[in-house]
Coordinates of C-alpha atoms in Angstrom, one line a residue:
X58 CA 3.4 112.7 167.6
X59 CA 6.8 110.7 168.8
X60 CA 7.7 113.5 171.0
X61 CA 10.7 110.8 172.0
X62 CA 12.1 110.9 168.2
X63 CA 11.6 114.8 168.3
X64 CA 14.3 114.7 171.4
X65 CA 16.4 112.8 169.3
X66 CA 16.2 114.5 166.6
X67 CA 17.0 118.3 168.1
X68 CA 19.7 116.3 169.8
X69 CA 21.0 115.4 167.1
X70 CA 21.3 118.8 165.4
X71 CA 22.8 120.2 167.9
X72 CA 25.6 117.8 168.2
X73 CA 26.1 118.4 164.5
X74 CA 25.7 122.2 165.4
X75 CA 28.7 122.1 168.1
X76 CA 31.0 119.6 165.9
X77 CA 30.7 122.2 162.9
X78 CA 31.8 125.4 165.5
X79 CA 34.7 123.1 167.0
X80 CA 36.1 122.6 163.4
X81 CA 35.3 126.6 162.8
X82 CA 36.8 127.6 165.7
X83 CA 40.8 127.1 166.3
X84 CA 42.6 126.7 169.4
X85 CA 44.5 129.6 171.2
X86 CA 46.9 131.0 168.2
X87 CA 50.2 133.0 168.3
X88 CA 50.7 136.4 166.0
X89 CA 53.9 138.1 166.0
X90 CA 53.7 141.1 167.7
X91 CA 57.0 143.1 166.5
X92 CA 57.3 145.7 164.1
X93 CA 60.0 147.6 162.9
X94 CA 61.1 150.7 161.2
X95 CA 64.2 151.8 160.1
X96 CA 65.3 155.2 160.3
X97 CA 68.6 157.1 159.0
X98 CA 69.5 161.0 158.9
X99 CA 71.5 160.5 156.0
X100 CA 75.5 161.1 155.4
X101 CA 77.5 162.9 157.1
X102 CA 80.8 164.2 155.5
X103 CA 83.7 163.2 156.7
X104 CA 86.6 162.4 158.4
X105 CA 88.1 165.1 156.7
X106 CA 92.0 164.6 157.8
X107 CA 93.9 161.8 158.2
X108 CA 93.9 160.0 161.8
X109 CA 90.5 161.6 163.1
X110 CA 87.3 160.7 163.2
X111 CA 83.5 161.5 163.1
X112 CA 80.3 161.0 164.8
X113 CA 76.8 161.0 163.0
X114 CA 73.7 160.1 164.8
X115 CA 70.3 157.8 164.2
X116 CA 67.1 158.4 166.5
X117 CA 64.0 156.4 166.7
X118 CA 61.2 159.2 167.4
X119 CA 58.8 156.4 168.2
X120 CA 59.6 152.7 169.5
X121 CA 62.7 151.6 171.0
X122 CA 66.3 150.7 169.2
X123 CA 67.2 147.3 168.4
X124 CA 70.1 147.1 166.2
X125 CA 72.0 149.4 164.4
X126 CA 74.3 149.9 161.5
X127 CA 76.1 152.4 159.1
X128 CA 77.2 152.8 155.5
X129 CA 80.6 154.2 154.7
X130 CA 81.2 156.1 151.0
X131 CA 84.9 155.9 150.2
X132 CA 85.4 157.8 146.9
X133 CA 87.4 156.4 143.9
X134 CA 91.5 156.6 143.9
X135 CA 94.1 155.7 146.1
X136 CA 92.6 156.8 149.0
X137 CA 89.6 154.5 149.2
X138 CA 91.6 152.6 151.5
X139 CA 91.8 155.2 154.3
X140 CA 87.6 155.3 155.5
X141 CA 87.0 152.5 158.2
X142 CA 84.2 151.6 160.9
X143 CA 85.2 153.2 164.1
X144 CA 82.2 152.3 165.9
X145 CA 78.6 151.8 166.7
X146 CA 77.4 152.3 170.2
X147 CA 74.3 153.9 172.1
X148 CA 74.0 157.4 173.7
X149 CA 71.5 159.1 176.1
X150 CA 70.8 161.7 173.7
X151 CA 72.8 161.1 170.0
X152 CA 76.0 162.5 171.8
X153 CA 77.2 161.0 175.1
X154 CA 78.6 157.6 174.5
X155 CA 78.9 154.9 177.3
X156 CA 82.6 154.7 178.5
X157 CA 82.7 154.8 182.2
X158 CA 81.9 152.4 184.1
X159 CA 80.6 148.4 183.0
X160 CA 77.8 146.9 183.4
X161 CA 74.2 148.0 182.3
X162 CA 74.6 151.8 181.0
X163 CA 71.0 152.6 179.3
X164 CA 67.6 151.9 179.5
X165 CA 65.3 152.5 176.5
X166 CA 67.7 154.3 174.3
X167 CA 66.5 155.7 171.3
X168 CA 69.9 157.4 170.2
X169 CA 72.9 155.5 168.7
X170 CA 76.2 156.5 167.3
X171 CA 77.9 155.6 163.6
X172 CA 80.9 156.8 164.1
X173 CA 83.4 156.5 161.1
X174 CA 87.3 156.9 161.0
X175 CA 90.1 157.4 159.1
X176 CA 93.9 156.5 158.3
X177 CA 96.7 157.9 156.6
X178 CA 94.5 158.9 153.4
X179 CA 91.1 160.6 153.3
X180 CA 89.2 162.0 150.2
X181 CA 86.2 164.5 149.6
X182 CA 84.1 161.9 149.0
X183 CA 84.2 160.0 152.7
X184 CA 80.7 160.0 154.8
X185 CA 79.2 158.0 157.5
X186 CA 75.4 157.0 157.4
X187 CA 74.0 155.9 160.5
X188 CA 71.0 153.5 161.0
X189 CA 68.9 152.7 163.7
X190 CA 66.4 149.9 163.7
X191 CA 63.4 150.7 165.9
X192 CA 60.9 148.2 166.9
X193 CA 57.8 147.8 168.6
X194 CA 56.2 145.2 170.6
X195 CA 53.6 144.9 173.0
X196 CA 55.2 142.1 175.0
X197 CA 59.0 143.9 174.8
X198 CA 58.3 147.3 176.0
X199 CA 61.4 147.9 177.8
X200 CA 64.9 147.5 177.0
X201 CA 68.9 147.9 178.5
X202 CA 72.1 148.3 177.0
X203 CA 75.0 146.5 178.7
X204 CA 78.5 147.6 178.2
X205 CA 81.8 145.6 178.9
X206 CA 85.2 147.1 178.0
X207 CA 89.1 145.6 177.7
X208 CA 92.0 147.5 177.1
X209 CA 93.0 145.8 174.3
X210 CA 94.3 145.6 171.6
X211 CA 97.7 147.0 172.9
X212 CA 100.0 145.2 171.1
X213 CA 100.9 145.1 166.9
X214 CA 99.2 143.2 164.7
X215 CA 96.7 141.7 167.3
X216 CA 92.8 141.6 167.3
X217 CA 91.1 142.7 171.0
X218 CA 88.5 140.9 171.5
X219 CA 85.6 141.7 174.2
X220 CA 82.0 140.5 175.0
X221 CA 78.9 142.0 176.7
X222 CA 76.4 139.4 178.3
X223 CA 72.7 140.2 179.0
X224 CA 71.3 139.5 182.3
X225 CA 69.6 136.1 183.4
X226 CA 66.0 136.2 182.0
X227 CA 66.4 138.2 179.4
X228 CA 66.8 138.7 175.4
X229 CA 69.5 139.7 173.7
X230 CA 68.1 142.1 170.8
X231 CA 71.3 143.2 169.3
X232 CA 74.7 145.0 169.9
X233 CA 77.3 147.2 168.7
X234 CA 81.2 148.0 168.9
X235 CA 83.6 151.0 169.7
X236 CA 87.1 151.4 169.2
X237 CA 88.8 154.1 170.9
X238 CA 91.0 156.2 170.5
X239 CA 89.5 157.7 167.5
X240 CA 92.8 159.8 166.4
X241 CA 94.7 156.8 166.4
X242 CA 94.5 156.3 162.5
X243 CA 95.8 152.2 162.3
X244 CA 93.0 151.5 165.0
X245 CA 89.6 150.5 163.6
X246 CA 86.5 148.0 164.5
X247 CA 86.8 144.8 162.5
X248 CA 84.1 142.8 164.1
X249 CA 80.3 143.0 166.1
X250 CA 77.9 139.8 166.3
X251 CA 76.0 137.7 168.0
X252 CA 77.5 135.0 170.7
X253 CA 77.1 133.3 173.4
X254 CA 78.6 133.4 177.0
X255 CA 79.2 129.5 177.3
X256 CA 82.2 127.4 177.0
X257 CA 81.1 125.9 173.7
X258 CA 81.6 129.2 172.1
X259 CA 84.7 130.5 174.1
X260 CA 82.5 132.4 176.2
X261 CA 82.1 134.8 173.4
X262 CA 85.5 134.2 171.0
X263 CA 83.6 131.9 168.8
X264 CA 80.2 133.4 166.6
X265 CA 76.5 132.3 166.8
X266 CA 76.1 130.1 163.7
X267 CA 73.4 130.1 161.4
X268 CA 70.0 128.5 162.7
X269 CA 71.4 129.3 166.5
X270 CA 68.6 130.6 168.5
X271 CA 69.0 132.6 171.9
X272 CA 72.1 134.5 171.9
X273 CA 72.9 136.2 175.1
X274 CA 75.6 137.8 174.3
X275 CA 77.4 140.4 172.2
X276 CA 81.5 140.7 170.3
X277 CA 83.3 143.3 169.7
X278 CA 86.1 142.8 168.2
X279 CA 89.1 145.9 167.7
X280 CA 92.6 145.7 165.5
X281 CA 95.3 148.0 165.5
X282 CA 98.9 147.4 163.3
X283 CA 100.6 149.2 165.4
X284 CA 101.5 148.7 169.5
X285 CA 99.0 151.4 171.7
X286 CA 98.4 150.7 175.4
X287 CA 96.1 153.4 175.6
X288 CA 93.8 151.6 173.4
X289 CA 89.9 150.1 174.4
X290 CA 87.6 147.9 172.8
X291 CA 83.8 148.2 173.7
X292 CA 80.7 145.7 173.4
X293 CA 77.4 146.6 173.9
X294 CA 74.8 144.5 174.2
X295 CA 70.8 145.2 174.1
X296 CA 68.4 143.1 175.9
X297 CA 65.1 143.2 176.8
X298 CA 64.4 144.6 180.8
X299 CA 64.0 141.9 183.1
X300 CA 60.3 141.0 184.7
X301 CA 59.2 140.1 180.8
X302 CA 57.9 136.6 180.4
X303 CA 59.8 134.6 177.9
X304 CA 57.7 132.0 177.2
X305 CA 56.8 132.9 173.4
X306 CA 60.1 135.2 173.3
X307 CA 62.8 133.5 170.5
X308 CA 65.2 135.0 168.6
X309 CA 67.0 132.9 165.5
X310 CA 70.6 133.7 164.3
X311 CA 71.1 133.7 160.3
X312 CA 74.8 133.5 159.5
X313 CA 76.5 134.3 156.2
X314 CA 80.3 133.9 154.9
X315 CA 82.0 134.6 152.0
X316 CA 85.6 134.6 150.6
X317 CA 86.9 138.2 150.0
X318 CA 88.3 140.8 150.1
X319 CA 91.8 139.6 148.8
X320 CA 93.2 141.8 146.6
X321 CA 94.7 145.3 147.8
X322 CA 91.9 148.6 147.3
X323 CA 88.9 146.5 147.3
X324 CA 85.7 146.0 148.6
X325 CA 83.0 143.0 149.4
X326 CA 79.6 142.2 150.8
X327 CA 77.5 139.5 152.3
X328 CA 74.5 139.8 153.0
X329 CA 71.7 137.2 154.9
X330 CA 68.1 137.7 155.9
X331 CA 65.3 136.1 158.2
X332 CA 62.6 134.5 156.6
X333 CA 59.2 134.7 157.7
X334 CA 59.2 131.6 160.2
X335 CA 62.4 132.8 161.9
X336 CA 60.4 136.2 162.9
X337 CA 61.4 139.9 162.0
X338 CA 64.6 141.1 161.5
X339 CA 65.6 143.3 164.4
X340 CA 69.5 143.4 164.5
X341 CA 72.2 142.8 162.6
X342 CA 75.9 142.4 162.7
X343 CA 80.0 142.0 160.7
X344 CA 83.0 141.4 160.0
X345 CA 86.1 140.8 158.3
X346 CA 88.0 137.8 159.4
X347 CA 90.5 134.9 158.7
X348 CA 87.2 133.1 158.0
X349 CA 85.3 129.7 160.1
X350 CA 84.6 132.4 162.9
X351 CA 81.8 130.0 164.0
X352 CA 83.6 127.0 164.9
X353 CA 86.5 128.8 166.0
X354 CA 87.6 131.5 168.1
X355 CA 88.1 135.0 166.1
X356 CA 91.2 135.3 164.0
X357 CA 92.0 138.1 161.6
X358 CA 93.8 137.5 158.4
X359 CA 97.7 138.0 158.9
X360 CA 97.3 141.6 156.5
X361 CA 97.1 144.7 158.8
X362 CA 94.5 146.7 156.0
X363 CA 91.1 144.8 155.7
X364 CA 88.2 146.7 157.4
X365 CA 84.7 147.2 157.7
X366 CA 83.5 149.6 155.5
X367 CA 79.5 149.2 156.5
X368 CA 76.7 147.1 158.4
X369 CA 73.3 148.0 157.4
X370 CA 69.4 146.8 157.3
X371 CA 68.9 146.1 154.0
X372 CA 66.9 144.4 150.7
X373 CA 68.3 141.0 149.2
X374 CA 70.1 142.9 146.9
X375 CA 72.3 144.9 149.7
X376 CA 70.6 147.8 149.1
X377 CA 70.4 149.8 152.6
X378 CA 67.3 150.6 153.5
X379 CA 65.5 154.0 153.0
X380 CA 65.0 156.2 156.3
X381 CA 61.0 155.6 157.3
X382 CA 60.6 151.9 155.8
X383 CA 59.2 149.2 157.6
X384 CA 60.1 145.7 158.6
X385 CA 63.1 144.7 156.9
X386 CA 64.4 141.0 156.1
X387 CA 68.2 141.3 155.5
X388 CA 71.6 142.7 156.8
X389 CA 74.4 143.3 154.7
X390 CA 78.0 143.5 155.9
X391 CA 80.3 146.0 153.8
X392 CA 84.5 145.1 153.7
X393 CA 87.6 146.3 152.4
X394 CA 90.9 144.9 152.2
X395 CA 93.1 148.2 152.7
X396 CA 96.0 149.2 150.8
X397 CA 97.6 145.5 150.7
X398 CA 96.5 142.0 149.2
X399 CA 94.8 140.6 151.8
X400 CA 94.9 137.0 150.7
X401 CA 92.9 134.5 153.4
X402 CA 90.6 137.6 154.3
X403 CA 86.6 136.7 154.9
X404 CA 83.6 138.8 154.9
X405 CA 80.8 137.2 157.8
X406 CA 77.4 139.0 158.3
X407 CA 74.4 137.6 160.9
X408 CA 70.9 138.7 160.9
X409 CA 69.1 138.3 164.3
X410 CA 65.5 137.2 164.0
X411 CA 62.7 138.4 166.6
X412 CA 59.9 136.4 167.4
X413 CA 57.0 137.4 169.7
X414 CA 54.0 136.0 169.9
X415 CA 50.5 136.9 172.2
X416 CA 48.2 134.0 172.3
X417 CA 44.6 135.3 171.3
X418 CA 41.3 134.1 169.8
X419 CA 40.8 134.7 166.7

């Protein structure tokens, strides 16, 4: 027997053997480790009188917040124009907010305010619905909420305008806004979103676009038609804890606008979404401005009604999502123009986009 050609032969074979595993076999791959569920108590009722507000509460019983939102009924009638976004900002335990002092005020909250206001005009039908988007990850375990603060705006018919920045080496997750003070009826927040603390985007004055990835940074934007110097604008910003490796860390920006509200005692929406390569939807933000808030720094329209009504997790549709469902793709931004035409008036909504990924075998 060729014991030579035998060699060869097993040889052979086993080359074949190893090429066949190689093409079985991938190199190291990526799956996104983030889930997220939303979770809402429902409404509560209210304001009730005219210049006051309410506070309402969302809690993540597992997982860690990420973005948050709330959905404002408004009745039929004349006073539909009275119910407007007063703020969304975190708390220790669903009633302490962060006011004092800047800088980072949480770690790992689970507790977030929807706090809704009113004007001159309120109705039996007003209620707030808060929303809190809690997500998981085994890479993001930790988190911090930054707060920065302005007293502004102070004088009439001016938007305040103030941004919280993350700290170096870390992810901005999402944010939130507060106007204070709540009994001043005219006062109201008109804008939260995604930015950027860099020159190219007024070190916060100018929006993430669409397809922007990286944020650091979070807007808040306040209006008042009348003068108040004892009024503040809050931003709060969520980021991941520091010590996390970033390497397989992105998060995308979608960005929506569209024309509307302009005529007096009506509403609008907008509403984007991530798709499935940009990651999951984690946070969310809105507003209502004197539109191209993207390429340049905030503006309002010149009427002193328009408002936010709502900014929500949602399905394409605008539907807000159901307390306990998982992994939405959208956020919709709710508007209204007030009492008065609000001609030049915008509605702008951005989804923020999570990606994690482990490398593993599979």
């Amino acid at each position: 027997m060729n014991t030579g050609l035998l060699r060869r032969f097993a040889t052979g074979r086993t080359l074949a053997l190893g090429a066949v595993l190689a093409l079985a076999v991938p190199a190291t791959a990526y799956a996104n480790t983030v889930g997220v569920t939303v979770k809402t108590p429902g409404a509560t009722t209210g304001p009730g009188s005219a210049d006051s507000e309410i506070s309402t509460h969302a809690d993540c019983s597992s997982g860690l917040i990420s973005g948050v939102g709330l959905d404002q009924a408004i009745g039929t009638g004349a006073s539909v124009n009275g119910n407007h976004v007063n703020g969304t900002s975190p708390s220790s335990d669903g009633t302490t907010e962060y006011t004092g002092s800047t800088g980072v005020v949480g770690t790992d909250v689970t507790h977030w305010l929807g706090i809704g206001g009113s004007g001159g005009q309120v109705n039996a039908s007003f209620s707030t619905t808060p929303y809190a988007v809690c997500f998981t990850s085994s890479l993001i375990n930790r988190t911090q909420v930054v707060m920065n603060k302005a007293n502004t705006p102070t004088a009439g018919a001016t938007a305040g305008l103030v941004t919280a920045t993350c700290p170096a080496n870390t992810r901005l997750l999402g944010g939130g806004a507060r106007t204070t003070p709540g009994i001043t009826g005219s006062l109201k927040t008109i804008a939260s979103f995604p930015t950027f603390n860099n020159s190219a985007h007024g070190f916060g004055a100018k929006a993430a676009a669409d397809g922007e990835t990286n944020p650091d940074s979070w807007s808040a934007v306040g209006w008042d038609s009348g003068a108040n110097g004892a009024n503040y604008t809050y931003a709060y910003a969520i980021c991941s804890a520091g010590g996390i490796d970033l390497k397989h860390v992105a998060t995308t920006v979608r960005y929506k606008e569209v024309d509307g509200p302009n005529t007096a005692s009506t509403g609008t929406t907008a509403t984007t979404g991530c798709s499935r390569a940009d990651g999951q939807l984690v946070s969310g933000g809105a507003a209502i401005s004197g539109g191209n808030v993207t390429t340049t720094d905030f503006g309002k329209a010149t009427s002193g009604g328009p408002h936010l009504n709502g900014s929500f997790p949602s399905d394409a549709a605008g539907t807000p999502f159901a307390d306990g469902s998982s992994n939405p793709s959208y956020w919709t931004a709710s508007t209204h123009s007030g009492g008065s035409p609000s001609q030049g008036s915008y509605s702008d909504v951005w989804a923020l986009c999570l990606d994690v990924q482990h490398g593993h075998k599979k």
